[in-house]
PDB file of C-alpha atoms and ligand atoms in Angstrom:
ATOM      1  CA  UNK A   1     -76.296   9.713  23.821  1.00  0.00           C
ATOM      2  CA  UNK A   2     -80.155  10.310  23.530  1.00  0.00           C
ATOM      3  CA  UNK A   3     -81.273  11.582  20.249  1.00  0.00           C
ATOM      4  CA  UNK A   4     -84.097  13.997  19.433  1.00  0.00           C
ATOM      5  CA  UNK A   5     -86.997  12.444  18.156  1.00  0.00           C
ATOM      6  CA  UNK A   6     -86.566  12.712  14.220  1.00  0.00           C
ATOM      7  CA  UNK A   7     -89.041  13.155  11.161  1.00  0.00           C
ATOM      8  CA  UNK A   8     -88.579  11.776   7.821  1.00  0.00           C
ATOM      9  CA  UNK A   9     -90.108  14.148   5.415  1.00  0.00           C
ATOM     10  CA  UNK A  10     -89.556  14.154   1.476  1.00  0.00           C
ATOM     11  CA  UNK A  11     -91.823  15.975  -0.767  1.00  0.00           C
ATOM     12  CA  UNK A  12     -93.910  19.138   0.823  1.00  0.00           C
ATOM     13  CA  UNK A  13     -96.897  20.359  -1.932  1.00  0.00           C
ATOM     14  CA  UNK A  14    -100.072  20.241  -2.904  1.00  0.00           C
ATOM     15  CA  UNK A  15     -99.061  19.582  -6.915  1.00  0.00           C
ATOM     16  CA  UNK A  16    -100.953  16.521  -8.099  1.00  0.00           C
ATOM     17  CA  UNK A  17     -97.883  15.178  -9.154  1.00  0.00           C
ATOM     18  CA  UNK A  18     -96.963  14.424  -5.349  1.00  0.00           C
ATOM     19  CA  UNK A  19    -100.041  11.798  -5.197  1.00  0.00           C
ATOM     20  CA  UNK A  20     -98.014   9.222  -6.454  1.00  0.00           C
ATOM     21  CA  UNK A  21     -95.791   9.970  -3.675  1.00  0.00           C
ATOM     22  CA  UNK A  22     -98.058   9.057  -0.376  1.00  0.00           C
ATOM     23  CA  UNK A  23     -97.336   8.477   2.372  1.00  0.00           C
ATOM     24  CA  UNK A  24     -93.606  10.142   1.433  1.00  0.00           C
ATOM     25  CA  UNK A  25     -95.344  12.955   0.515  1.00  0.00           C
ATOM     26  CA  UNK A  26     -97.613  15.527   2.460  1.00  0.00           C
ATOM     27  CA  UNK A  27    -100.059  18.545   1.760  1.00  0.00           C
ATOM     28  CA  UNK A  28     -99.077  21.788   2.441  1.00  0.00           C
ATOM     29  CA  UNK A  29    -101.547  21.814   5.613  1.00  0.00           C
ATOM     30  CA  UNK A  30     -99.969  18.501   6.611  1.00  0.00           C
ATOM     31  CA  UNK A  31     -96.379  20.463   7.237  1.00  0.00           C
ATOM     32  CA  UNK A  32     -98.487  23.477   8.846  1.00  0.00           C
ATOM     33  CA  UNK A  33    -100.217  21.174  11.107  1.00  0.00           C
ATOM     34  CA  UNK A  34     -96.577  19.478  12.466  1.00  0.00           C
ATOM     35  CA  UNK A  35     -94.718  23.272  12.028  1.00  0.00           C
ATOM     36  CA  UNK A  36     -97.551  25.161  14.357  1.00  0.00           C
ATOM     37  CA  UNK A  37     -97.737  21.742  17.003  1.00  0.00           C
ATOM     38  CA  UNK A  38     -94.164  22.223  17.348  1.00  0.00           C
ATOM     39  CA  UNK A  39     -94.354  26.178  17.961  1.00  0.00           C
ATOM     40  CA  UNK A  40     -97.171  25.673  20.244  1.00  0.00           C
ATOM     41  CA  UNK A  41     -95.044  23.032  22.332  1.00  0.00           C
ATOM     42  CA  UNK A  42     -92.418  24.843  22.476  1.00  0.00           C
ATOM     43  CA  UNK A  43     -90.084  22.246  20.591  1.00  0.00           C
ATOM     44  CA  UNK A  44     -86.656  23.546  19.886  1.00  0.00           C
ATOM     45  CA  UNK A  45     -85.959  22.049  15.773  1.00  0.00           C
ATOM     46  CA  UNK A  46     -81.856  20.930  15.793  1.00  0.00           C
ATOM     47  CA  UNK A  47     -80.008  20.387  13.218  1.00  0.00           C
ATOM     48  CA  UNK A  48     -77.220  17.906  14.443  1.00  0.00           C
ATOM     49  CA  UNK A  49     -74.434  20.939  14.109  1.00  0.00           C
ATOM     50  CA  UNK A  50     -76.655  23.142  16.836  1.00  0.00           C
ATOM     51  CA  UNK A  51     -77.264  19.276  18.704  1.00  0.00           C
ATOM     52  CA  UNK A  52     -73.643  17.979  19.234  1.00  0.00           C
ATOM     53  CA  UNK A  53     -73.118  21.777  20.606  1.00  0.00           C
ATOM     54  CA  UNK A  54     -75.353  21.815  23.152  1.00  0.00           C
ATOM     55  CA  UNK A  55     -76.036  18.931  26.403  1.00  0.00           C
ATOM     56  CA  UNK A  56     -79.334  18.395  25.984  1.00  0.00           C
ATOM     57  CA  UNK A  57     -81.099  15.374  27.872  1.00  0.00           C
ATOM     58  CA  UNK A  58     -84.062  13.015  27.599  1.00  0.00           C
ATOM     59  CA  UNK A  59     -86.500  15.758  28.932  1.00  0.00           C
ATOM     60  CA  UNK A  60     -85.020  18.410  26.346  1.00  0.00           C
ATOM     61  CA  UNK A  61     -88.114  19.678  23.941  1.00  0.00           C
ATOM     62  CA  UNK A  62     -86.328  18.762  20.774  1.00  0.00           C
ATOM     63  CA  UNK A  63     -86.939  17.937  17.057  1.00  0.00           C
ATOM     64  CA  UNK A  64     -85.110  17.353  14.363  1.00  0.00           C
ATOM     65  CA  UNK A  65     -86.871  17.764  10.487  1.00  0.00           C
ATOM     66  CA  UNK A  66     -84.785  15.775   8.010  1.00  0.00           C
ATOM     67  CA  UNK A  67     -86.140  15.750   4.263  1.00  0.00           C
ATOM     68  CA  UNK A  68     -84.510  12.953   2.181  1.00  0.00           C
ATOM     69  CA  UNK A  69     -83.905  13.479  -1.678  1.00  0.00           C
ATOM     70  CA  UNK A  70     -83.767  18.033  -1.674  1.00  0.00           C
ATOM     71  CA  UNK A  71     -86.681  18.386  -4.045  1.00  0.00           C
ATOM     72  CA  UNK A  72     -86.806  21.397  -5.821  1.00  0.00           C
ATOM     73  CA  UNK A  73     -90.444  22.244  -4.964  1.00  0.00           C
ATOM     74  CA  UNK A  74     -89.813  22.500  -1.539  1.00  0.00           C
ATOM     75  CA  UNK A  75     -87.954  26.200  -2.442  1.00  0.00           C
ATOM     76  CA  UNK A  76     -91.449  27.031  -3.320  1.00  0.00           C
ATOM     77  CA  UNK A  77     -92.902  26.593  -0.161  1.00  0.00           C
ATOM     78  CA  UNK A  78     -91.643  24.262   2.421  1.00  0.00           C
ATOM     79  CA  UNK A  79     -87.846  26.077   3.041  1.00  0.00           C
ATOM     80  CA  UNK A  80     -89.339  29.670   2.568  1.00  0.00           C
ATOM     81  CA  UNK A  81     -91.825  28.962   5.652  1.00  0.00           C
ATOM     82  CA  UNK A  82     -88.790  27.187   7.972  1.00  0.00           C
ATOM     83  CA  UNK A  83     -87.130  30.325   7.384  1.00  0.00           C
ATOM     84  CA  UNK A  84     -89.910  32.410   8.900  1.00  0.00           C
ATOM     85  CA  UNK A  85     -90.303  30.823  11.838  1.00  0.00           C
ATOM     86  CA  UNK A  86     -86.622  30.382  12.274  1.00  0.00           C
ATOM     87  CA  UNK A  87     -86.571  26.676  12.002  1.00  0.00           C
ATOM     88  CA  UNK A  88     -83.917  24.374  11.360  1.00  0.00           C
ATOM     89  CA  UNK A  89     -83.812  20.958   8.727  1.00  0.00           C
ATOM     90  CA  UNK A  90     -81.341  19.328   7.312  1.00  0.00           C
ATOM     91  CA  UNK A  91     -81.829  18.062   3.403  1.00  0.00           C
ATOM     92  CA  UNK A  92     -80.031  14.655   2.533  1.00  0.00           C
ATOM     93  CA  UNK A  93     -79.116  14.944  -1.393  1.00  0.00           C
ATOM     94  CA  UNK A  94     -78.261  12.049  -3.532  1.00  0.00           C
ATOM     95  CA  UNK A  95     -75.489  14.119  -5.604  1.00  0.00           C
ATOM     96  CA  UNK A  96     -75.757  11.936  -8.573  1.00  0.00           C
ATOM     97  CA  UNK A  97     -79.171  13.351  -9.042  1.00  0.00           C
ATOM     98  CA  UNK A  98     -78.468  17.035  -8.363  1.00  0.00           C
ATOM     99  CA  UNK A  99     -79.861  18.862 -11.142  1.00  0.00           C
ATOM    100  CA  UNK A 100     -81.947  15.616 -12.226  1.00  0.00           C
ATOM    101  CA  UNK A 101     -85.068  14.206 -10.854  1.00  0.00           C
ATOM    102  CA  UNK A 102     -86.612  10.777  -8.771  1.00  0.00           C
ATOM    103  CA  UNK A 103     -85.045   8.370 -11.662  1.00  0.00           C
ATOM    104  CA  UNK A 104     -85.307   5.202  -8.994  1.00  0.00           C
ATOM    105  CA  UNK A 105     -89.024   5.663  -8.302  1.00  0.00           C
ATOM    106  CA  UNK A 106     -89.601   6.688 -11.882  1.00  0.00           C
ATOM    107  CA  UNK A 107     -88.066   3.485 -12.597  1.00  0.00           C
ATOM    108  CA  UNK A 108     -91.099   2.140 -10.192  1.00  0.00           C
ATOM    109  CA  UNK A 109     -94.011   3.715 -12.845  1.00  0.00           C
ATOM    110  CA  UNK A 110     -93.908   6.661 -10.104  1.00  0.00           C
ATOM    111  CA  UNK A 111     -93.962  10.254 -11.353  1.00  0.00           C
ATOM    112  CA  UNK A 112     -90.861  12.679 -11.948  1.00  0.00           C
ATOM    113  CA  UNK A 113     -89.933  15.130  -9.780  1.00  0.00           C
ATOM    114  CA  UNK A 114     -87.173  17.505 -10.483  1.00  0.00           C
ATOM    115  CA  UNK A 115     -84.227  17.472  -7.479  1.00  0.00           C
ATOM    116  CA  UNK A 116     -82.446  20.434  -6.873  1.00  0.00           C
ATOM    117  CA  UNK A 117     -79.442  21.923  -8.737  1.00  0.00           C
ATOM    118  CA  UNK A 118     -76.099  22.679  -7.498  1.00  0.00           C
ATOM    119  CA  UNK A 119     -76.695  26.682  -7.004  1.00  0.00           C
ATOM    120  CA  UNK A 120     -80.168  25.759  -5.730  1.00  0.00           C
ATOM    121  CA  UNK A 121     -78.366  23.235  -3.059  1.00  0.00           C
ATOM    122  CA  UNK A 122     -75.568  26.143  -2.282  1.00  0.00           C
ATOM    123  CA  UNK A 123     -78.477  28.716  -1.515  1.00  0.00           C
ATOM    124  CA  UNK A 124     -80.125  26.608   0.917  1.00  0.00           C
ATOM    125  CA  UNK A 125     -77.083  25.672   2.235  1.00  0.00           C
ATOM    126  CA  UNK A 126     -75.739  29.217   2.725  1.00  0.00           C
ATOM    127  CA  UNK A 127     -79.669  30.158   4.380  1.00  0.00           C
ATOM    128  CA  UNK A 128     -77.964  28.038   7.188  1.00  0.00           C
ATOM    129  CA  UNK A 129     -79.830  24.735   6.391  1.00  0.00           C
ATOM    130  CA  UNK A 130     -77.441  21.959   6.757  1.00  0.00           C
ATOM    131  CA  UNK A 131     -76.900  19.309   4.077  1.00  0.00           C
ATOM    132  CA  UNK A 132     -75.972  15.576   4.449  1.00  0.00           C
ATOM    133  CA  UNK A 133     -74.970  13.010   2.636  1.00  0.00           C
ATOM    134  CA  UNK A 134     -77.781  10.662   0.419  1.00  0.00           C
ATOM    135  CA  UNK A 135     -75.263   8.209  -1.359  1.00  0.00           C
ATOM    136  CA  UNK A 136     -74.228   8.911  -4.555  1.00  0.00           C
ATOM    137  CA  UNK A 137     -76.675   7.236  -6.698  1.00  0.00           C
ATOM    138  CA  UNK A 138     -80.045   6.829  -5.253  1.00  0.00           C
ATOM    139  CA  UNK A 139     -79.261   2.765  -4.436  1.00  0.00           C
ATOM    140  CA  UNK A 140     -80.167   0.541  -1.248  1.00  0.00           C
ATOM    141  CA  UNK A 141     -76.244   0.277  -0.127  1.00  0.00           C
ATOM    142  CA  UNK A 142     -77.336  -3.333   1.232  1.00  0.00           C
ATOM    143  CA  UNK A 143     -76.784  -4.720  -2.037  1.00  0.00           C
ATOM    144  CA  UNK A 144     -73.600  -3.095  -3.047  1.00  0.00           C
ATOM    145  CA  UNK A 145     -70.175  -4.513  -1.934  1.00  0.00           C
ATOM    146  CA  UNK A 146     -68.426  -2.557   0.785  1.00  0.00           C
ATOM    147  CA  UNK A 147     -65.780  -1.545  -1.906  1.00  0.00           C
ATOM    148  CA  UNK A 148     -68.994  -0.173  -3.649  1.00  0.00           C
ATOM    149  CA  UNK A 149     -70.809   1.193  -0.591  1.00  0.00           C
ATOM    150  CA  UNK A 150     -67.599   3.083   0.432  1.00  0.00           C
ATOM    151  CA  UNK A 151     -67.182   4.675  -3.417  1.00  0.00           C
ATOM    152  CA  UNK A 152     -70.622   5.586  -2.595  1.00  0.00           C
ATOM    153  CA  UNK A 153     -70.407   7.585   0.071  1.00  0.00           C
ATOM    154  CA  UNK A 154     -66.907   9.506  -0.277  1.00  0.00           C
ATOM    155  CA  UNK A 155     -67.803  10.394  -3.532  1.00  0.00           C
ATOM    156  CA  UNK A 156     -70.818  12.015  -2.450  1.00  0.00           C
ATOM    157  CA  UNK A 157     -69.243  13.219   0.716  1.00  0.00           C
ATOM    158  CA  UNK A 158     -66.550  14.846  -1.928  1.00  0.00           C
ATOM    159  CA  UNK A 159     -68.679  16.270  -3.950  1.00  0.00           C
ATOM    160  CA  UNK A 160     -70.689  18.087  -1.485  1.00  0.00           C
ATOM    161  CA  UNK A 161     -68.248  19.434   0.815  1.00  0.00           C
ATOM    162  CA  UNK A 162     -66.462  21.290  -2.402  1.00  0.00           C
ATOM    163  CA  UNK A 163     -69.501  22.445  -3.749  1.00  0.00           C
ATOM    164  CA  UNK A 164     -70.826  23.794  -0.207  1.00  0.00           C
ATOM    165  CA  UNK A 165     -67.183  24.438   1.415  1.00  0.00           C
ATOM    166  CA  UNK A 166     -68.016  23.167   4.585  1.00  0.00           C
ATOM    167  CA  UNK A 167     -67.638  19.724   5.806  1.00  0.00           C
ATOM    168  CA  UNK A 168     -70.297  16.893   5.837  1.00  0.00           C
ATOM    169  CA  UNK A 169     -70.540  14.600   8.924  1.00  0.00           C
ATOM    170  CA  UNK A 170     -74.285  13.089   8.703  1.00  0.00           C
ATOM    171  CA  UNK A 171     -75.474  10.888   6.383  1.00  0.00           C
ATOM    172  CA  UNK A 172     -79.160   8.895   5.390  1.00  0.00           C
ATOM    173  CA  UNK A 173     -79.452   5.889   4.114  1.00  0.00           C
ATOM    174  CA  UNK A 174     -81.212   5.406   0.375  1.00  0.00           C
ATOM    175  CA  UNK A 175     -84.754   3.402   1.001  1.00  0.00           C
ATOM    176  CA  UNK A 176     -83.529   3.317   5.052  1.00  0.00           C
ATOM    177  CA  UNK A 177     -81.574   0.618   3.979  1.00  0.00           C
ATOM    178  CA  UNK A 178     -78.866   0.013   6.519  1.00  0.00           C
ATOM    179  CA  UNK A 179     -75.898  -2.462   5.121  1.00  0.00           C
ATOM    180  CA  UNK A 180     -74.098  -5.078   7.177  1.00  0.00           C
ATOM    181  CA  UNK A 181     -70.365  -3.229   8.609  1.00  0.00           C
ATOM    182  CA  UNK A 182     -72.121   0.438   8.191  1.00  0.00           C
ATOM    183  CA  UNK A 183     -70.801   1.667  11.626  1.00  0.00           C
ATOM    184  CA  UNK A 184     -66.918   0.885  10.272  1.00  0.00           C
ATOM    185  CA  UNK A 185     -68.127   2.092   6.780  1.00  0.00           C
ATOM    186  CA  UNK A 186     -69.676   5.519   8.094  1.00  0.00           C
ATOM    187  CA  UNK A 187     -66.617   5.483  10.333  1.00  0.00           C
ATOM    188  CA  UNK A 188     -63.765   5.017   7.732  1.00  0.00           C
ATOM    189  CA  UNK A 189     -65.276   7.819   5.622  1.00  0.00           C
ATOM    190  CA  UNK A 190     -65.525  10.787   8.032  1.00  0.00           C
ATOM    191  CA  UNK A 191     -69.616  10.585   9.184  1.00  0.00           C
ATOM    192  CA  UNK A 192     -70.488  11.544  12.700  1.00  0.00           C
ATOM    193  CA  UNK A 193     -74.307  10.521  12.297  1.00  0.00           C
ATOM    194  CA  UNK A 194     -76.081   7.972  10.061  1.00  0.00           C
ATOM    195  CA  UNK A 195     -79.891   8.383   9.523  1.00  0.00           C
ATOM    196  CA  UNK A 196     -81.828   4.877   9.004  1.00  0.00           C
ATOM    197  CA  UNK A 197     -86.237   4.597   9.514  1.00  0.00           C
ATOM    198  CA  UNK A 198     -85.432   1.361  11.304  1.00  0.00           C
ATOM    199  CA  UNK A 199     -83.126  -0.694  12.704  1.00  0.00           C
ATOM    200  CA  UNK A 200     -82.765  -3.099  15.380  1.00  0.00           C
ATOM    201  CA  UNK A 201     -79.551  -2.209  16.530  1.00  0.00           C
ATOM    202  CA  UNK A 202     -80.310   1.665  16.395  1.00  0.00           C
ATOM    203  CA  UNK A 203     -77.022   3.636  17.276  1.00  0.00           C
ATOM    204  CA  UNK A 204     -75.233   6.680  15.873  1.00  0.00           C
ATOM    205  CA  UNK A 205     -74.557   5.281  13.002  1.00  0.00           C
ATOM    206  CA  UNK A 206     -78.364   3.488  12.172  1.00  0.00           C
ATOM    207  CA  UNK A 207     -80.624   6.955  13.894  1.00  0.00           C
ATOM    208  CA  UNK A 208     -84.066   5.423  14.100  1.00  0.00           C
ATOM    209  CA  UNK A 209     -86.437   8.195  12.536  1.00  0.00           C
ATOM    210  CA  UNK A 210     -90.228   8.305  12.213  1.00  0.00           C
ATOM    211  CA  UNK A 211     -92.501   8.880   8.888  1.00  0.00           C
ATOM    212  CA  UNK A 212     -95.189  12.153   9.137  1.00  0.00           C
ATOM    213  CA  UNK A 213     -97.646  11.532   6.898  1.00  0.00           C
ATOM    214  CA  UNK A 214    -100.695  13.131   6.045  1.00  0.00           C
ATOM    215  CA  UNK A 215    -102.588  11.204   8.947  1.00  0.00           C
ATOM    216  CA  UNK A 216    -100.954  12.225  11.390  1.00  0.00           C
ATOM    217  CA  UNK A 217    -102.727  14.082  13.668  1.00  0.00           C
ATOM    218  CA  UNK A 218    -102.356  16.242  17.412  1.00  0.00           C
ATOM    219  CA  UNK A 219    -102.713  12.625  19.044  1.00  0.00           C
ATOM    220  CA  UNK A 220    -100.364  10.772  16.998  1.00  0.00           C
ATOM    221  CA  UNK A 221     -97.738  13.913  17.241  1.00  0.00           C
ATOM    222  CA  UNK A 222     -98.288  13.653  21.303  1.00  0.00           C
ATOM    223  CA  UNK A 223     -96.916  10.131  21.256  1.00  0.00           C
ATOM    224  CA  UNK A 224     -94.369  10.351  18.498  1.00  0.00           C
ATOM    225  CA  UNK A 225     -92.836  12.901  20.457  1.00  0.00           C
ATOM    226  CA  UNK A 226     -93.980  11.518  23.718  1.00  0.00           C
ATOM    227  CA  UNK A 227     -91.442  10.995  26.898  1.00  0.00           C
ATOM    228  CA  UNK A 228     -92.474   7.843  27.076  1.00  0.00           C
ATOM    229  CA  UNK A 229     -91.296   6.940  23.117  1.00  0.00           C
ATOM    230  CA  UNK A 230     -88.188   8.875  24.108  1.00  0.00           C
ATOM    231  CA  UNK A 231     -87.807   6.667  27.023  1.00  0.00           C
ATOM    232  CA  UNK A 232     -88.806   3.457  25.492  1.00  0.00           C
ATOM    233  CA  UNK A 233     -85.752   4.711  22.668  1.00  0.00           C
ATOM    234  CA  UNK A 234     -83.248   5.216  25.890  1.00  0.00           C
ATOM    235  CA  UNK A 235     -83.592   1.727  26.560  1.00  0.00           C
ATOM    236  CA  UNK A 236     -83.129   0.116  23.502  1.00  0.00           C
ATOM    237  CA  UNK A 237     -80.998   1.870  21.424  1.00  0.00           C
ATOM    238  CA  UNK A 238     -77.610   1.452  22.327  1.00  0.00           C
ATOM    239  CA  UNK A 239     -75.503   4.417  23.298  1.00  0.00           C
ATOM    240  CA  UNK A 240     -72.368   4.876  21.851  1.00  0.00           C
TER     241      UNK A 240
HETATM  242 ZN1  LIG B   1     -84.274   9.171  -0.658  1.00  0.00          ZN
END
């Protein structure tokens, strides 16, 4: 199984407020800059629904855009311009937080930013961008006990799948922090896929993914999508 290169993205805008938020946080121009250099490649975005339907192979011209944490500014701008150029994402929501805001980095001294509400979540959902799992509360599930980290996620899982009426197979993990056990965990509750940044042991279940940040220009895009990192990911993650 050879995954798609993947990009973490969180909050898309040009609001002050996002400042706080570098590098997890890029300009308008920033998501331009990676939406147009995929166009002009010719790079087919996936979501994993359209990606487990297709065989695809190490030389398929594939992305995927995750966005961790379903901000509610990204409506604004960020899903409105995926939708013109007929791209797909997937949003990873943290359902405790639904209708809140960032309470674990405002906890840091970071600023507030609101999260999306439920009929916000259903509307992107029902545009035909697919939704995963972000734990429950916003926590690193490598401190919680697996009793904990499995409330966690079915509870989450639960809540979604009701709300959206579909069911939810992919997950990402808080602060990309993977816990010990998580293939049985993911496993035991239902999950397909399991998003981390990264881990050693990368597999379905711990998806290595990369960061785009503002600095990342044409050059840095050519080798984060590069054969050769796709290769060099054939070879060590393992494949099951
Ligand atoms: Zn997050």
């Amino acid at each position: 199984m050879t995954f798609p290169p993947i990009a973490m993205l969180h909050h898309i805008g040009d609001d002050a407020v996002l400042d706080d938020h570098k590098p997890y946080s890029i300009t308008r121009s920033s998501f331009i800059r990676l939406l147009d250099y995929i166009e002009r490649n010719g790079i087919e975005t996936k979501d994993f629904s359209s990606w487990t339907a297709q065989s695809s192979s190490i030389f398929s011209k594939q992305i995927m855009l995750t966005i961790d944490d379903c901000y509610r500014h990204l409506l604004d701008f960020a899903i409105p311009e995926l939708q013109r150029r007929k791209m797909r994402a997937i949003l990873y929501m943290p359902t405790a937080h639904m209708g809140g805001n960032n309470s674990w980095d405002v906890e840091q001294g970071k600023s507030s930013v609101e999260i999306m509400n439920e009929s916000e979540l259903k509307d992107v959902a029902a545009a035909g961008f697919e939704i995963g799992v972000h734990a429950h509360n916003h926590v690193p599930l490598d401190e919680l006990s697996t009793e904990e980290i499995h409330k966690e996620l079915h509870t989450s899982k639960d809540i979604l799948e009701k709300l959206l009426g579909t069911s939810v197979k992919t997950m990402a993990y808080p602060f990309g922090r993977v816990p010990e056990n998580y293939g049985s965990i993911l496993k035991a509750n239902g999950f397909d896929f399991g998003l981390g940044i990264y881990h050693p042991k990368g597999d379905r279940y711990a998806i290595r993914r990369f960061i785009y940040h503002d600095g990342d220009q044409e050059k840095h895009l050519n080798s984060k999508l590069s054969l050769s990192y796709r290769v060099y990911r054939q070879l060590t993650d393992r494949n099951k």
